[in-house]
CSV table of C-alpha atoms in Angstrom, one decimal:
chain,number,residue,atom,x,y,z
A,84,ASP,CA,-2.5,-13.2,-16.4
A,85,GLY,CA,-1.8,-13.6,-12.8
A,86,GLY,CA,-3.3,-10.4,-10.8
A,87,ILE,CA,-5.4,-8.6,-8.7
A,88,THR,CA,-8.7,-7.5,-9.8
A,89,GLN,CA,-11.1,-5.2,-8.2
A,90,SER,CA,-14.4,-4.1,-9.3
A,91,PRO,CA,-16.2,-1.4,-9.6
A,92,LYS,CA,-13.5,1.1,-10.5
A,93,TYR,CA,-16.2,3.6,-9.4
A,94,LEU,CA,-18.8,2.8,-6.8
A,95,PHE,CA,-21.4,5.4,-5.7
A,96,ARG,CA,-23.3,5.0,-2.6
A,97,LYS,CA,-26.6,6.7,-1.2
A,98,GLU,CA,-27.4,7.5,2.2
A,99,GLY,CA,-28.1,4.5,4.3
A,100,GLN,CA,-27.0,1.8,1.6
A,101,ASN,CA,-24.7,-0.9,2.2
A,102,VAL,CA,-22.6,-1.6,-1.1
A,103,THR,CA,-19.9,-4.2,-1.5
A,104,LEU,CA,-16.6,-4.1,-3.1
A,105,SER,CA,-15.2,-6.8,-5.3
A,106,CYS,CA,-11.3,-8.1,-4.9
A,107,GLU,CA,-10.4,-11.2,-7.1
A,108,GLN,CA,-6.7,-12.9,-7.0
A,109,ASN,CA,-5.4,-15.5,-9.4
A,110,LEU,CA,-2.2,-15.4,-7.7
A,111,ASN,CA,-2.8,-18.3,-5.1
A,112,HIS,CA,-1.9,-16.1,-2.5
A,113,ASP,CA,-3.1,-17.2,1.2
A,114,ALA,CA,-3.3,-13.7,2.1
A,115,MET,CA,-5.6,-11.0,1.7
A,116,TYR,CA,-5.9,-7.3,2.8
A,117,TRP,CA,-8.0,-4.3,2.7
A,118,TYR,CA,-6.8,-0.8,3.1
A,119,ARG,CA,-8.5,2.8,2.6
A,120,GLN,CA,-7.0,5.6,1.4
A,121,ASP,CA,-7.4,9.0,1.7
A,122,PRO,CA,-5.3,12.2,0.3
A,123,GLY,CA,-1.8,12.8,2.0
A,124,GLN,CA,-2.2,9.9,4.5
A,125,GLY,CA,-0.8,6.5,4.3
A,126,LEU,CA,-3.0,3.5,3.6
A,127,ARG,CA,-4.8,2.6,6.6
A,128,LEU,CA,-5.5,-0.9,7.2
A,129,ILE,CA,-9.6,-2.2,7.3
A,130,TYR,CA,-9.6,-5.9,7.6
A,131,TYR,CA,-7.2,-9.0,6.8
A,132,SER,CA,-7.4,-12.5,6.0
A,133,GLN,CA,-4.6,-15.1,6.3
A,134,ILE,CA,-6.5,-18.5,5.3
A,135,VAL,CA,-9.9,-19.2,4.0
A,136,ASN,CA,-13.0,-19.0,6.4
A,137,ASP,CA,-10.7,-16.8,8.6
A,138,PHE,CA,-10.4,-13.0,9.1
A,139,GLN,CA,-9.3,-10.0,11.4
A,140,LYS,CA,-9.7,-6.3,11.9
A,141,GLY,CA,-7.1,-4.0,11.1
A,142,ASP,CA,-6.7,-0.2,12.2
A,143,ILE,CA,-10.2,1.0,11.3
A,144,ALA,CA,-12.7,-1.8,11.1
A,145,GLU,CA,-15.8,-0.2,12.2
A,146,GLY,CA,-18.5,0.3,9.5
A,147,TYR,CA,-16.9,-2.1,7.4
A,148,SER,CA,-17.3,-6.1,7.3
A,149,VAL,CA,-15.9,-8.9,4.9
A,150,SER,CA,-15.8,-12.4,4.3
A,151,ARG,CA,-13.0,-15.4,2.6
A,152,GLU,CA,-15.3,-17.9,1.5
A,153,LYS,CA,-13.0,-18.8,-1.1
A,154,LYS,CA,-9.2,-18.3,-1.1
A,155,GLU,CA,-9.3,-16.1,-4.6
A,156,SER,CA,-11.9,-13.5,-3.1
A,157,PHE,CA,-12.1,-11.0,-0.4
A,158,PRO,CA,-15.1,-8.8,-0.7
A,159,LEU,CA,-15.5,-6.0,1.3
A,160,THR,CA,-19.0,-4.4,2.6
A,161,VAL,CA,-19.4,-0.7,3.2
A,162,THR,CA,-22.1,-0.3,5.9
A,163,SER,CA,-24.5,2.1,6.8
A,164,ALA,CA,-22.5,2.4,10.0
A,165,GLN,CA,-19.3,4.2,7.9
A,166,LYS,CA,-20.1,7.8,8.2
A,167,ASN,CA,-17.2,8.8,5.9
A,168,PRO,CA,-16.7,6.1,3.1
A,169,THR,CA,-15.8,8.5,0.4
A,170,ALA,CA,-12.1,7.0,0.1
A,171,PHE,CA,-10.2,4.9,-2.5
A,172,TYR,CA,-9.9,1.1,-1.5
A,173,LEU,CA,-7.3,-0.8,-2.2
A,174,CYS,CA,-7.0,-4.9,-2.1
A,175,ALA,CA,-3.7,-6.3,-1.7
A,176,SER,CA,-2.4,-10.4,-1.4
A,177,SER,CA,0.5,-12.0,-0.4
A,178,ASN,CA,2.1,-15.3,0.6
A,179,LEU,CA,2.7,-15.5,4.3
A,180,GLY,CA,6.2,-13.5,4.8
A,181,GLU,CA,6.4,-12.2,1.2
A,182,THR,CA,5.9,-9.1,-0.2
A,183,GLN,CA,1.9,-7.6,-0.7
A,184,TYR,CA,1.0,-7.0,-4.4
A,185,PHE,CA,-1.9,-4.5,-4.9
A,186,GLY,CA,-5.1,-4.4,-7.4
A,187,PRO,CA,-6.0,-1.1,-9.3
A,188,GLY,CA,-8.3,0.0,-6.4
A,189,THR,CA,-12.1,1.0,-6.2
A,190,ARG,CA,-13.2,4.9,-5.7
A,191,LEU,CA,-16.1,5.2,-3.3
A,192,LEU,CA,-18.0,8.1,-3.6
A,193,VAL,CA,-21.4,9.3,-1.6
A,194,LEU,CA,-24.4,11.0,-3.4
B,244,GLY,CA,4.9,3.5,18.4
B,245,GLU,CA,4.9,2.4,14.7
B,246,ASP,CA,5.8,5.3,12.5
B,247,VAL,CA,6.9,6.0,8.8
B,248,GLU,CA,7.6,9.8,7.8
B,249,GLN,CA,8.0,11.2,4.3
B,250,SER,CA,7.9,14.6,3.0
B,251,LEU,CA,4.5,15.3,1.0
B,252,PHE,CA,6.3,16.6,-2.2
B,253,LEU,CA,9.2,16.9,-4.3
B,254,SER,CA,9.7,18.9,-7.9
B,255,VAL,CA,12.4,18.2,-9.8
B,256,ARG,CA,13.3,18.9,-13.4
B,257,GLU,CA,13.5,16.0,-16.2
B,258,GLY,CA,16.7,14.6,-16.3
B,259,ASP,CA,17.9,15.5,-12.7
B,260,SER,CA,18.3,12.8,-10.0
B,261,SER,CA,15.3,12.8,-7.4
B,262,VAL,CA,15.8,11.8,-3.9
B,263,ILE,CA,12.8,10.5,-1.5
B,264,ASN,CA,13.6,10.4,2.1
B,265,CYS,CA,11.6,8.0,4.6
B,266,THR,CA,12.3,7.8,8.3
B,267,TYR,CA,10.7,4.9,10.0
B,268,THR,CA,10.7,3.9,13.6
B,269,ASP,CA,10.6,0.2,14.2
B,270,SER,CA,14.6,-1.0,14.0
B,271,SER,CA,13.1,-4.5,14.1
B,272,SER,CA,11.9,-4.3,10.7
B,273,THR,CA,12.8,-7.2,8.1
B,274,TYR,CA,12.0,-5.8,4.9
B,275,LEU,CA,11.6,-1.9,3.8
B,276,TYR,CA,9.9,-1.2,0.5
B,277,TRP,CA,9.2,1.3,-2.2
B,278,TYR,CA,5.7,1.5,-4.3
B,279,LYS,CA,4.6,3.7,-6.7
B,280,GLN,CA,1.1,5.1,-7.3
B,281,GLU,CA,0.2,6.6,-10.5
B,282,PRO,CA,-2.9,8.6,-10.5
B,283,GLY,CA,-6.3,6.5,-10.3
B,284,ALA,CA,-4.5,3.2,-9.9
B,285,GLY,CA,-2.9,0.8,-7.2
B,286,LEU,CA,0.4,0.9,-5.6
B,287,GLN,CA,3.1,-0.8,-8.1
B,288,LEU,CA,6.0,-2.3,-5.9
B,289,LEU,CA,9.2,-0.9,-7.3
B,290,THR,CA,12.0,-2.6,-5.2
B,291,TYR,CA,12.4,-3.4,-1.6
B,292,ILE,CA,15.8,-4.0,0.5
B,293,PHE,CA,16.2,-6.4,3.6
B,294,SER,CA,17.2,-4.6,6.7
B,295,ASN,CA,20.8,-6.7,6.6
B,296,MET,CA,21.6,-4.7,3.3
B,297,ASP,CA,22.7,-0.7,3.3
B,298,MET,CA,22.5,-0.5,-0.8
B,299,LYS,CA,20.3,-2.1,-3.3
B,300,GLN,CA,20.7,-0.7,-7.2
B,301,ASP,CA,18.1,-1.5,-9.8
B,302,GLN,CA,18.9,0.3,-13.2
B,303,ARG,CA,17.8,3.8,-12.2
B,304,LEU,CA,16.9,3.4,-8.7
B,305,THR,CA,18.9,3.3,-6.0
B,306,VAL,CA,17.9,2.6,-2.4
B,307,LEU,CA,20.1,3.4,1.0
B,308,LEU,CA,19.5,2.1,4.4
B,309,ASN,CA,20.9,3.8,7.1
B,310,LYS,CA,19.7,1.5,9.9
B,311,LYS,CA,21.4,3.3,12.5
B,312,ASP,CA,19.4,6.2,11.7
B,313,LYS,CA,16.3,4.2,10.6
B,314,HIS,CA,16.2,6.6,7.2
B,315,LEU,CA,15.6,5.0,3.9
B,316,SER,CA,16.2,6.8,0.6
B,317,LEU,CA,15.2,6.3,-3.2
B,318,ARG,CA,17.2,7.7,-6.0
B,319,ILE,CA,15.7,8.1,-8.9
B,320,ALA,CA,18.4,8.8,-12.0
B,321,ASP,CA,18.0,10.8,-15.1
B,322,THR,CA,13.8,11.5,-13.9
B,323,GLN,CA,11.6,11.4,-16.7
B,324,THR,CA,7.9,13.0,-16.9
B,325,GLY,CA,6.7,9.3,-16.5
B,326,ASP,CA,8.4,9.2,-13.0
B,327,SER,CA,5.6,11.6,-11.8
B,328,ALA,CA,3.4,9.6,-9.2
B,329,ILE,CA,3.2,8.9,-5.3
B,330,TYR,CA,5.9,6.8,-3.8
B,331,PHE,CA,5.3,5.3,-0.4
B,332,CYS,CA,8.0,4.0,1.8
B,333,ALA,CA,6.7,1.0,4.0
B,334,GLU,CA,8.3,-0.9,6.7
B,335,ARG,CA,7.5,-4.5,7.8
B,336,PRO,CA,8.2,-4.9,11.5
B,337,LEU,CA,9.4,-8.4,12.7
B,338,LYS,CA,7.6,-9.0,15.6
B,339,THR,CA,3.7,-8.8,14.5
B,340,SER,CA,1.0,-11.3,15.0
B,341,TYR,CA,0.4,-11.0,10.9
B,342,ASP,CA,2.5,-10.0,7.9
B,343,LYS,CA,1.8,-6.0,8.9
B,344,VAL,CA,3.0,-3.6,6.7
B,345,ILE,CA,3.1,0.2,7.7
B,346,PHE,CA,2.8,3.0,4.8
B,347,GLY,CA,4.3,6.3,4.9
B,348,PRO,CA,2.0,9.3,4.0
B,349,GLY,CA,3.4,9.0,0.4
B,350,THR,CA,5.9,11.9,-1.7
B,351,SER,CA,4.3,13.3,-4.8
B,352,LEU,CA,7.0,13.7,-7.2
B,353,SER,CA,6.2,16.1,-9.7
B,354,VAL,CA,8.8,16.3,-13.1
B,355,ILE,CA,8.9,19.4,-14.8
B,356,PRO,CA,9.7,19.2,-18.3
């Protein structure tokens, strides 16, 4: 089965804690993306990567970090510097110039 | 600037047609997309239209594109309760350094049995 997986489905963060959200794809896509979704708003781009070992900031990168050590994996770390992390996080992937496909999402909640 | 606008809510009766509207600002956009999001789930690509087309039909879905007014619509015929979801319109501008896609805020469709 080809697709994009995200884990965990729900994640709880304590004050001052860094947490990492996983995103894996077996579609052999070159590009991967992280979006944040808040109620009543469209998706906002956090980071994107067009190729292994390279990534770029999106519109709201502050308080987040990523890595792209393997083509199929693009983990997102929400750092303690992100003061309002509660949101639904969506990972997507695509071949360059083609449609983006999305994973099932991770909901992050603050304790 | 780049912006995609949609009304936030739409309510229809089961069996009626639903029309979800969207306006976008970038006339260079190459592709325009409709995604569906069910509660607690990711976005599912419903359909897309290339900017040189006026209309695309796929079973119960009809997409209309008015390039002059930068207006996109999605018509769902014979709307069912399973169509209740949030529908996102998105555009892909031509002149960007990466495969940038701009999403609207989403239209929450409620289908009344």
